[in-house]
Amino acid sequence: MNQLTVLIPFALPPAELARDLLRQTRAPALAMLLGRASQTVPTRACDPFSRALPHEHWLAQHFGLARSTPDSSPPAATTLMRRFGHAPAAGHWFVLHPAHIHVARDHLVLTDIAQLQLEQPQSQQLFDAAAPLFVELGHELVYGDARTWFIRADAWAGLRTSTPAAASGRNVDIWMPEGPGELAWRKLQNEVQMQWFTEAINDEREARGQKTINSIWLWGGSDAAAHAAPGVANFAPGGWRLPLGTGAAADLQQIVATPGARLLVLDELVELALAEEWGLWLQRMEQLDNEWLAPLLETLRAGAIDSLELVLTGSDRVKQSGNSRAGLRKFWRKPSLSRLAA
């Protein structure tokens, strides 16, 4: 069966803002798909204090990653390593991100790592400066890309961690790792923070109006022997996605032409929602509707795909609905975005 699943994280606005936002949202294709859905799964509430966001848990389960519970982040480290061309032979590994933590009124807050604009030369210099600290404590440190590194810490298996997206904008004390290795991690984190405090790179970033890289964030612990389902190699720090090409039209043509069941992740709302930039969220929703959902709606009408499943998430909810070509003919069902608030 030629089926396409489209996951749109943070398409569900916060309950307290939903009515006002949806009144201003211009997304006719999404309204049509929701209004004439042939199958709708009841909205599932999620723990707002889970250590990963609803779409991150959904993706982990979709790709068969072991253990994805509210108590810890999905075990994605070794899967991510393979995506970057590293194949760990043994050990327990974690994802490590260069990060920025700032002081709020009475607590520390993690900045969304997507906002840091960290380039490869800067990242490599910070990596080289921190590496001796890891080696001294017996940890292997591996470079993935500018914002994604990996650390081997066999003794920390079972450490409960949070994804950076789940912790973003929140009091870091609540989301810090807990369990085996907790104290050792905090000691290492503090040492890296002190080392980077003296780095000229951060002075240069401040002079350019950029946030300093003053900490590291740990998550995603998994064993080297762990293997995910086929297709999970497309996992990226911001989510699982198909590799995009030169533009939505070209990407859509490639996706539709690929047989079987496929997943498309449109994660462009995540950064805006985490930053609570709801005016920009409205603009981006309109773009997603024009560039992706409207063409997909026409593709479904034309029979190029048999079914289109929407998976929409917010900070604490997941909503799923299925669409078929026959369902679109039910003209008595009015297009509506009201289900985004339900």
mmCIF file of C-alpha atoms in Angstrom:
data_model
loop_
_atom_site.group_PDB
_atom_site.id
_atom_site.type_symbol
_atom_site.label_atom_id
_atom_site.label_comp_id
_atom_site.label_asym_id
_atom_site.label_seq_id
_atom_site.Cartn_x
_atom_site.Cartn_y
_atom_site.Cartn_z
ATOM 1 C CA MET A 1 0.000 0.000 0.000
ATOM 2 C CA ASN A 2 1.274 3.428 -0.954
ATOM 3 C CA GLN A 3 0.999 5.220 2.389
ATOM 4 C CA LEU A 4 2.539 8.449 3.638
ATOM 5 C CA THR A 5 2.688 9.528 7.274
ATOM 6 C CA VAL A 6 3.327 13.214 7.953
ATOM 7 C CA LEU A 7 4.492 14.183 11.427
ATOM 8 C CA ILE A 8 4.237 17.874 12.343
ATOM 9 C CA PRO A 9 5.604 18.598 15.823
ATOM 10 C CA PHE A 10 3.971 21.553 17.607
ATOM 11 C CA ALA A 11 1.119 21.831 15.126
ATOM 12 C CA LEU A 12 -1.082 21.617 18.244
ATOM 13 C CA PRO A 13 -0.896 25.006 19.990
ATOM 14 C CA PRO A 14 -0.999 25.372 23.796
ATOM 15 C CA ALA A 15 -4.520 24.979 25.157
ATOM 16 C CA GLU A 16 -4.567 28.473 26.638
ATOM 17 C CA LEU A 17 -3.667 30.043 23.267
ATOM 18 C CA ALA A 18 -5.395 27.631 20.909
ATOM 19 C CA ARG A 19 -8.636 29.549 20.333
ATOM 20 C CA ASP A 20 -6.914 32.843 19.514
ATOM 21 C CA LEU A 21 -4.204 31.250 17.379
ATOM 22 C CA LEU A 22 -6.556 29.055 15.373
ATOM 23 C CA ARG A 23 -8.791 32.033 14.646
ATOM 24 C CA GLN A 24 -5.794 33.594 12.861
ATOM 25 C CA THR A 25 -4.385 30.440 11.264
ATOM 26 C CA ARG A 26 -4.670 30.259 7.484
ATOM 27 C CA ALA A 27 -4.233 26.586 6.602
ATOM 28 C CA PRO A 28 -7.064 25.474 4.263
ATOM 29 C CA ALA A 29 -5.384 22.208 3.236
ATOM 30 C CA LEU A 30 -4.877 21.156 6.849
ATOM 31 C CA ALA A 31 -8.473 22.148 7.604
ATOM 32 C CA MET A 32 -9.679 19.948 4.752
ATOM 33 C CA LEU A 33 -7.582 16.970 5.870
ATOM 34 C CA LEU A 34 -8.810 17.290 9.449
ATOM 35 C CA GLY A 35 -12.438 17.946 8.543
ATOM 36 C CA ARG A 36 -12.714 15.014 6.137
ATOM 37 C CA ALA A 37 -10.488 12.540 7.942
ATOM 38 C CA SER A 38 -11.742 8.998 7.410
ATOM 39 C CA GLN A 39 -10.242 7.797 10.680
ATOM 40 C CA THR A 40 -9.401 9.746 13.823
ATOM 41 C CA VAL A 41 -7.588 8.440 16.888
ATOM 42 C CA PRO A 42 -8.625 10.122 20.152
ATOM 43 C CA THR A 43 -6.156 12.762 21.279
ATOM 44 C CA ARG A 44 -3.607 11.230 23.620
ATOM 45 C CA ALA A 45 -2.415 13.295 26.566
ATOM 46 C CA CYS A 46 1.285 13.112 27.435
ATOM 47 C CA ASP A 47 3.158 13.814 30.637
ATOM 48 C CA PRO A 48 4.235 17.498 30.478
ATOM 49 C CA PHE A 49 7.223 16.624 32.656
ATOM 50 C CA SER A 50 8.410 13.773 30.461
ATOM 51 C CA ARG A 51 12.122 13.863 29.665
ATOM 52 C CA ALA A 52 11.353 13.948 25.927
ATOM 53 C CA LEU A 53 8.695 15.738 23.905
ATOM 54 C CA PRO A 54 5.687 13.819 22.519
ATOM 55 C CA HIS A 55 6.995 13.772 18.952
ATOM 56 C CA GLU A 56 10.372 12.460 20.152
ATOM 57 C CA HIS A 57 8.721 9.550 21.968
ATOM 58 C CA TRP A 58 6.491 8.893 18.939
ATOM 59 C CA LEU A 59 9.508 8.738 16.648
ATOM 60 C CA ALA A 60 11.407 6.425 18.978
ATOM 61 C CA GLN A 61 8.479 4.016 19.052
ATOM 62 C CA HIS A 62 7.953 4.318 15.292
ATOM 63 C CA PHE A 63 11.515 3.272 14.588
ATOM 64 C CA GLY A 64 11.629 0.531 17.192
ATOM 65 C CA LEU A 65 14.165 2.051 19.535
ATOM 66 C CA ALA A 66 14.109 0.163 22.820
ATOM 67 C CA ARG A 67 12.865 1.884 25.953
ATOM 68 C CA SER A 68 11.144 5.158 25.287
ATOM 69 C CA THR A 69 9.440 6.131 28.556
ATOM 70 C CA PRO A 70 8.721 9.438 30.315
ATOM 71 C CA ASP A 71 11.522 8.591 32.769
ATOM 72 C CA SER A 72 14.302 9.126 30.235
ATOM 73 C CA SER A 73 15.105 10.347 26.747
ATOM 74 C CA PRO A 74 14.949 7.901 23.813
ATOM 75 C CA PRO A 75 18.105 5.745 23.526
ATOM 76 C CA ALA A 76 19.282 7.318 20.286
ATOM 77 C CA ALA A 77 23.047 7.794 20.745
ATOM 78 C CA THR A 78 24.413 4.794 18.848
ATOM 79 C CA THR A 79 21.830 5.216 16.088
ATOM 80 C CA LEU A 80 22.931 8.811 15.665
ATOM 81 C CA MET A 81 26.572 7.752 15.668
ATOM 82 C CA ARG A 82 25.975 5.426 12.742
ATOM 83 C CA ARG A 83 24.289 8.267 10.889
ATOM 84 C CA PHE A 84 27.511 10.264 11.249
ATOM 85 C CA GLY A 85 29.614 7.349 10.014
ATOM 86 C CA HIS A 86 30.765 6.056 13.399
ATOM 87 C CA ALA A 87 30.109 2.426 14.300
ATOM 88 C CA PRO A 88 30.766 1.870 18.017
ATOM 89 C CA ALA A 89 31.976 -1.676 18.635
ATOM 90 C CA ALA A 90 31.271 -1.719 22.353
ATOM 91 C CA GLY A 91 30.214 0.355 25.337
ATOM 92 C CA HIS A 92 27.397 2.632 26.434
ATOM 93 C CA TRP A 93 27.209 5.954 24.596
ATOM 94 C CA PHE A 94 25.450 9.295 25.025
ATOM 95 C CA VAL A 95 24.744 12.243 22.740
ATOM 96 C CA LEU A 96 26.565 15.398 23.842
ATOM 97 C CA HIS A 97 25.685 18.920 22.682
ATOM 98 C CA PRO A 98 27.656 22.141 23.173
ATOM 99 C CA ALA A 99 25.097 24.338 24.929
ATOM 100 C CA HIS A 100 24.284 27.720 26.415
ATOM 101 C CA ILE A 101 22.803 28.012 29.904
ATOM 102 C CA HIS A 102 21.767 31.439 31.152
ATOM 103 C CA VAL A 103 20.748 32.795 34.535
ATOM 104 C CA ALA A 104 17.076 33.648 35.079
ATOM 105 C CA ARG A 105 15.741 35.325 38.203
ATOM 106 C CA ASP A 106 16.392 32.405 40.550
ATOM 107 C CA HIS A 107 17.415 29.464 38.367
ATOM 108 C CA LEU A 108 19.410 28.389 35.316
ATOM 109 C CA VAL A 109 17.775 27.952 31.904
ATOM 110 C CA LEU A 110 18.887 25.934 28.869
ATOM 111 C CA THR A 111 18.728 27.742 25.514
ATOM 112 C CA ASP A 112 17.405 25.825 22.511
ATOM 113 C CA ILE A 113 20.540 24.449 20.824
ATOM 114 C CA ALA A 114 19.071 25.256 17.394
ATOM 115 C CA GLN A 115 19.520 28.961 18.186
ATOM 116 C CA LEU A 116 23.256 28.813 18.890
ATOM 117 C CA GLN A 117 24.547 29.125 15.295
ATOM 118 C CA LEU A 118 27.674 27.171 16.169
ATOM 119 C CA GLU A 119 29.906 26.685 13.128
ATOM 120 C CA GLN A 120 32.259 23.773 12.537
ATOM 121 C CA PRO A 121 35.609 25.584 13.161
ATOM 122 C CA GLN A 122 34.376 26.947 16.495
ATOM 123 C CA SER A 123 32.913 23.613 17.501
ATOM 124 C CA GLN A 124 36.127 21.793 16.646
ATOM 125 C CA GLN A 125 38.162 24.191 18.775
ATOM 126 C CA LEU A 126 35.837 23.698 21.737
ATOM 127 C CA PHE A 127 35.944 19.942 21.192
ATOM 128 C CA ASP A 128 39.762 19.935 21.185
ATOM 129 C CA ALA A 129 39.875 22.071 24.336
ATOM 130 C CA ALA A 130 37.510 19.764 26.217
ATOM 131 C CA ALA A 131 38.811 16.398 24.971
ATOM 132 C CA PRO A 132 41.692 16.076 27.490
ATOM 133 C CA LEU A 133 39.200 16.406 30.357
ATOM 134 C CA PHE A 134 37.245 13.439 29.036
ATOM 135 C CA VAL A 135 40.345 11.349 28.362
ATOM 136 C CA GLU A 136 41.653 12.025 31.868
ATOM 137 C CA LEU A 137 38.469 10.525 33.306
ATOM 138 C CA GLY A 138 38.558 7.543 30.946
ATOM 139 C CA HIS A 139 35.815 8.642 28.567
ATOM 140 C CA GLU A 140 36.071 8.415 24.802
ATOM 141 C CA LEU A 141 34.814 11.542 23.018
ATOM 142 C CA VAL A 142 33.716 11.401 19.356
ATOM 143 C CA TYR A 143 32.937 14.335 17.039
ATOM 144 C CA GLY A 144 29.775 14.080 14.940
ATOM 145 C CA ASP A 145 29.150 17.586 13.647
ATOM 146 C CA ALA A 146 29.228 21.150 14.937
ATOM 147 C CA ARG A 147 26.479 20.630 17.478
ATOM 148 C CA THR A 148 26.500 16.869 18.013
ATOM 149 C CA TRP A 149 29.217 14.930 19.843
ATOM 150 C CA PHE A 150 29.264 11.579 21.623
ATOM 151 C CA ILE A 151 30.719 10.298 24.877
ATOM 152 C CA ARG A 152 31.295 6.721 25.983
ATOM 153 C CA ALA A 153 30.410 6.177 29.647
ATOM 154 C CA ASP A 154 29.858 2.496 30.408
ATOM 155 C CA ALA A 155 29.370 3.094 34.130
ATOM 156 C CA TRP A 156 26.508 5.489 33.432
ATOM 157 C CA ALA A 157 24.163 2.936 31.873
ATOM 158 C CA GLY A 158 20.768 3.568 33.426
ATOM 159 C CA LEU A 159 21.361 7.308 33.783
ATOM 160 C CA ARG A 160 18.053 9.088 33.171
ATOM 161 C CA THR A 161 18.485 12.043 30.821
ATOM 162 C CA SER A 162 16.360 14.651 29.023
ATOM 163 C CA THR A 163 16.416 15.712 25.396
ATOM 164 C CA PRO A 164 17.557 19.312 24.909
ATOM 165 C CA ALA A 165 14.204 20.184 23.321
ATOM 166 C CA ALA A 166 12.299 18.942 26.387
ATOM 167 C CA ALA A 167 14.524 20.973 28.718
ATOM 168 C CA SER A 168 14.750 24.067 26.522
ATOM 169 C CA GLY A 169 13.576 27.256 28.221
ATOM 170 C CA ARG A 170 13.120 25.500 31.550
ATOM 171 C CA ASN A 171 14.863 25.247 34.899
ATOM 172 C CA VAL A 172 17.754 22.890 34.176
ATOM 173 C CA ASP A 173 17.797 21.500 37.720
ATOM 174 C CA ILE A 174 14.568 19.620 36.988
ATOM 175 C CA TRP A 175 15.911 18.110 33.764
ATOM 176 C CA MET A 176 19.501 17.258 34.698
ATOM 177 C CA PRO A 177 20.614 13.596 34.511
ATOM 178 C CA GLU A 178 19.701 11.409 37.474
ATOM 179 C CA GLY A 179 20.860 7.946 38.469
ATOM 180 C CA PRO A 180 24.116 5.995 37.962
ATOM 181 C CA GLY A 181 26.936 8.442 37.172
ATOM 182 C CA GLU A 182 24.952 11.545 38.101
ATOM 183 C CA LEU A 183 27.655 13.061 40.320
ATOM 184 C CA ALA A 184 30.448 12.115 37.906
ATOM 185 C CA TRP A 185 28.550 13.809 35.074
ATOM 186 C CA ARG A 186 28.048 17.028 37.036
ATOM 187 C CA LYS A 187 31.740 17.123 37.914
ATOM 188 C CA LEU A 188 32.717 16.679 34.271
ATOM 189 C CA GLN A 189 30.177 19.271 33.147
ATOM 190 C CA ASN A 190 31.589 21.801 35.640
ATOM 191 C CA GLU A 191 35.150 21.172 34.488
ATOM 192 C CA VAL A 192 34.189 21.729 30.839
ATOM 193 C CA GLN A 193 32.369 24.922 31.796
ATOM 194 C CA MET A 194 35.487 26.257 33.545
ATOM 195 C CA GLN A 195 37.699 25.280 30.618
ATOM 196 C CA TRP A 196 35.494 27.061 28.092
ATOM 197 C CA PHE A 197 35.183 30.157 30.261
ATOM 198 C CA THR A 198 38.740 31.075 29.234
ATOM 199 C CA GLU A 199 38.300 30.316 25.525
ATOM 200 C CA ALA A 200 38.695 33.285 23.164
ATOM 201 C CA ILE A 201 35.943 31.820 20.977
ATOM 202 C CA ASN A 202 33.319 32.909 23.470
ATOM 203 C CA ASP A 203 34.695 36.460 23.556
ATOM 204 C CA GLU A 204 34.424 36.519 19.771
ATOM 205 C CA ARG A 205 30.852 35.218 19.887
ATOM 206 C CA GLU A 206 29.834 37.847 22.436
ATOM 207 C CA ALA A 207 31.373 40.575 20.269
ATOM 208 C CA ARG A 208 29.165 39.369 17.378
ATOM 209 C CA GLY A 209 26.062 39.340 19.560
ATOM 210 C CA GLN A 210 25.919 35.534 19.721
ATOM 211 C CA LYS A 211 25.333 33.450 22.813
ATOM 212 C CA THR A 212 28.412 31.950 24.434
ATOM 213 C CA ILE A 213 28.940 28.192 24.468
ATOM 214 C CA ASN A 214 29.280 27.730 28.200
ATOM 215 C CA SER A 215 28.060 24.205 28.943
ATOM 216 C CA ILE A 216 27.263 20.755 27.552
ATOM 217 C CA TRP A 217 24.046 18.733 27.490
ATOM 218 C CA LEU A 218 23.833 14.938 27.753
ATOM 219 C CA TRP A 219 21.039 12.606 26.589
ATOM 220 C CA GLY A 220 20.108 9.524 24.579
ATOM 221 C CA GLY A 221 22.170 6.810 26.304
ATOM 222 C CA SER A 222 22.262 3.494 24.440
ATOM 223 C CA ASP A 223 24.433 0.401 24.092
ATOM 224 C CA ALA A 224 26.604 -0.165 21.045
ATOM 225 C CA ALA A 225 24.816 -3.473 20.464
ATOM 226 C CA ALA A 226 21.432 -1.739 20.135
ATOM 227 C CA HIS A 227 19.957 -1.693 16.641
ATOM 228 C CA ALA A 228 16.933 0.229 15.441
ATOM 229 C CA ALA A 229 14.485 -0.599 12.692
ATOM 230 C CA PRO A 230 15.486 0.045 9.059
ATOM 231 C CA GLY A 231 15.124 3.688 8.063
ATOM 232 C CA VAL A 232 16.132 5.146 11.396
ATOM 233 C CA ALA A 233 19.413 6.269 9.830
ATOM 234 C CA ASN A 234 17.535 9.404 8.852
ATOM 235 C CA PHE A 235 17.442 10.451 12.495
ATOM 236 C CA ALA A 236 18.812 13.959 12.993
ATOM 237 C CA PRO A 237 19.264 16.034 16.174
ATOM 238 C CA GLY A 238 16.067 17.928 15.432
ATOM 239 C CA GLY A 239 14.086 14.782 14.673
ATOM 240 C CA TRP A 240 13.763 11.927 12.209
ATOM 241 C CA ARG A 241 13.301 13.192 8.697
ATOM 242 C CA LEU A 242 13.728 12.345 5.063
ATOM 243 C CA PRO A 243 16.753 14.042 3.503
ATOM 244 C CA LEU A 244 15.531 17.236 1.841
ATOM 245 C CA GLY A 245 16.696 18.455 -1.525
ATOM 246 C CA THR A 246 16.385 21.737 -3.372
ATOM 247 C CA GLY A 247 12.852 22.621 -2.318
ATOM 248 C CA ALA A 248 9.432 21.378 -1.278
ATOM 249 C CA ALA A 249 8.265 20.638 -4.833
ATOM 250 C CA ALA A 250 11.294 18.502 -5.680
ATOM 251 C CA ASP A 251 11.164 16.757 -2.304
ATOM 252 C CA LEU A 252 7.460 16.021 -2.652
ATOM 253 C CA GLN A 253 7.937 14.506 -6.090
ATOM 254 C CA GLN A 254 10.679 12.234 -4.729
ATOM 255 C CA ILE A 255 8.592 11.208 -1.709
ATOM 256 C CA VAL A 256 5.472 10.399 -3.733
ATOM 257 C CA ALA A 257 7.500 8.406 -6.247
ATOM 258 C CA THR A 258 8.966 6.207 -3.507
ATOM 259 C CA PRO A 259 6.859 3.043 -3.046
ATOM 260 C CA GLY A 260 5.657 1.641 0.266
ATOM 261 C CA ALA A 261 5.075 3.304 3.623
ATOM 262 C CA ARG A 262 7.047 6.487 4.195
ATOM 263 C CA LEU A 263 7.458 9.087 6.910
ATOM 264 C CA LEU A 264 7.871 12.812 6.361
ATOM 265 C CA VAL A 265 8.772 14.967 9.363
ATOM 266 C CA LEU A 266 8.045 18.686 9.034
ATOM 267 C CA ASP A 267 9.718 20.064 12.154
ATOM 268 C CA GLU A 268 9.872 23.750 11.253
ATOM 269 C CA LEU A 269 7.508 24.752 14.070
ATOM 270 C CA VAL A 270 9.637 23.300 16.883
ATOM 271 C CA GLU A 271 12.099 26.148 17.305
ATOM 272 C CA LEU A 272 9.342 28.767 17.146
ATOM 273 C CA ALA A 273 7.152 26.981 19.687
ATOM 274 C CA LEU A 274 10.027 26.477 22.121
ATOM 275 C CA ALA A 275 10.791 30.193 21.853
ATOM 276 C CA GLU A 276 7.057 31.022 22.156
ATOM 277 C CA GLU A 277 7.211 33.036 18.938
ATOM 278 C CA TRP A 278 3.545 32.558 18.093
ATOM 279 C CA GLY A 279 3.370 35.289 15.467
ATOM 280 C CA LEU A 280 6.099 33.527 13.501
ATOM 281 C CA TRP A 281 4.406 30.210 14.249
ATOM 282 C CA LEU A 282 1.325 31.476 12.396
ATOM 283 C CA GLN A 283 3.444 32.473 9.389
ATOM 284 C CA ARG A 284 5.249 29.130 9.323
ATOM 285 C CA MET A 285 1.980 27.195 9.587
ATOM 286 C CA GLU A 286 0.745 29.018 6.495
ATOM 287 C CA GLN A 287 3.985 28.166 4.671
ATOM 288 C CA LEU A 288 3.753 24.494 5.618
ATOM 289 C CA ASP A 289 0.183 24.407 4.391
ATOM 290 C CA ASN A 290 1.047 26.059 1.066
ATOM 291 C CA GLU A 291 4.298 24.233 0.365
ATOM 292 C CA TRP A 292 3.537 20.758 1.700
ATOM 293 C CA LEU A 293 -0.019 20.014 2.772
ATOM 294 C CA ALA A 294 -1.799 21.574 -0.213
ATOM 295 C CA PRO A 295 0.284 19.595 -2.755
ATOM 296 C CA LEU A 296 -0.126 16.434 -0.661
ATOM 297 C CA LEU A 297 -3.886 16.954 -0.581
ATOM 298 C CA GLU A 298 -3.957 17.176 -4.387
ATOM 299 C CA THR A 299 -1.687 14.128 -4.621
ATOM 300 C CA LEU A 300 -4.148 12.154 -2.483
ATOM 301 C CA ARG A 301 -7.095 13.383 -4.588
ATOM 302 C CA ALA A 302 -5.307 12.263 -7.758
ATOM 303 C CA GLY A 303 -4.682 8.791 -6.348
ATOM 304 C CA ALA A 304 -0.876 9.020 -6.446
ATOM 305 C CA ILE A 305 -0.903 7.922 -2.816
ATOM 306 C CA ASP A 306 -3.511 5.642 -1.241
ATOM 307 C CA SER A 307 -3.626 7.142 2.219
ATOM 308 C CA LEU A 308 -2.233 10.080 4.134
ATOM 309 C CA GLU A 309 -1.849 9.911 7.908
ATOM 310 C CA LEU A 310 -1.326 13.057 9.956
ATOM 311 C CA VAL A 311 0.457 12.906 13.310
ATOM 312 C CA LEU A 312 0.242 16.272 15.031
ATOM 313 C CA THR A 313 1.806 16.951 18.406
ATOM 314 C CA GLY A 314 2.123 19.722 20.978
ATOM 315 C CA SER A 315 3.990 20.002 24.233
ATOM 316 C CA ASP A 316 1.693 17.496 25.948
ATOM 317 C CA ARG A 317 -0.579 15.936 23.288
ATOM 318 C CA VAL A 318 -0.570 13.700 20.218
ATOM 319 C CA LYS A 319 -3.383 13.654 17.640
ATOM 320 C CA GLN A 320 -3.546 11.203 14.725
ATOM 321 C CA SER A 321 -5.935 11.061 11.792
ATOM 322 C CA GLY A 322 -6.053 9.153 8.528
ATOM 323 C CA ASN A 323 -7.211 10.357 5.129
ATOM 324 C CA SER A 324 -8.268 8.453 2.043
ATOM 325 C CA ARG A 325 -9.280 9.536 -1.449
ATOM 326 C CA ALA A 326 -12.838 8.408 -0.790
ATOM 327 C CA GLY A 327 -12.995 10.397 2.441
ATOM 328 C CA LEU A 328 -12.217 13.613 0.596
ATOM 329 C CA ARG A 329 -15.431 13.207 -1.402
ATOM 330 C CA LYS A 330 -17.579 13.586 1.724
ATOM 331 C CA PHE A 331 -18.535 17.166 0.894
ATOM 332 C CA TRP A 332 -20.960 17.416 3.813
ATOM 333 C CA ARG A 333 -18.025 17.420 6.212
ATOM 334 C CA LYS A 334 -16.790 20.969 6.568
ATOM 335 C CA PRO A 335 -13.064 21.788 6.606
ATOM 336 C CA SER A 336 -12.114 22.816 10.127
ATOM 337 C CA LEU A 337 -9.080 23.436 12.322
ATOM 338 C CA SER A 338 -11.115 23.046 15.502
ATOM 339 C CA ARG A 339 -9.662 19.590 16.115
ATOM 340 C CA LEU A 340 -6.285 21.198 16.760
ATOM 341 C CA ALA A 341 -7.698 22.588 19.987
ATOM 342 C CA ALA A 342 -9.531 19.417 21.091
#
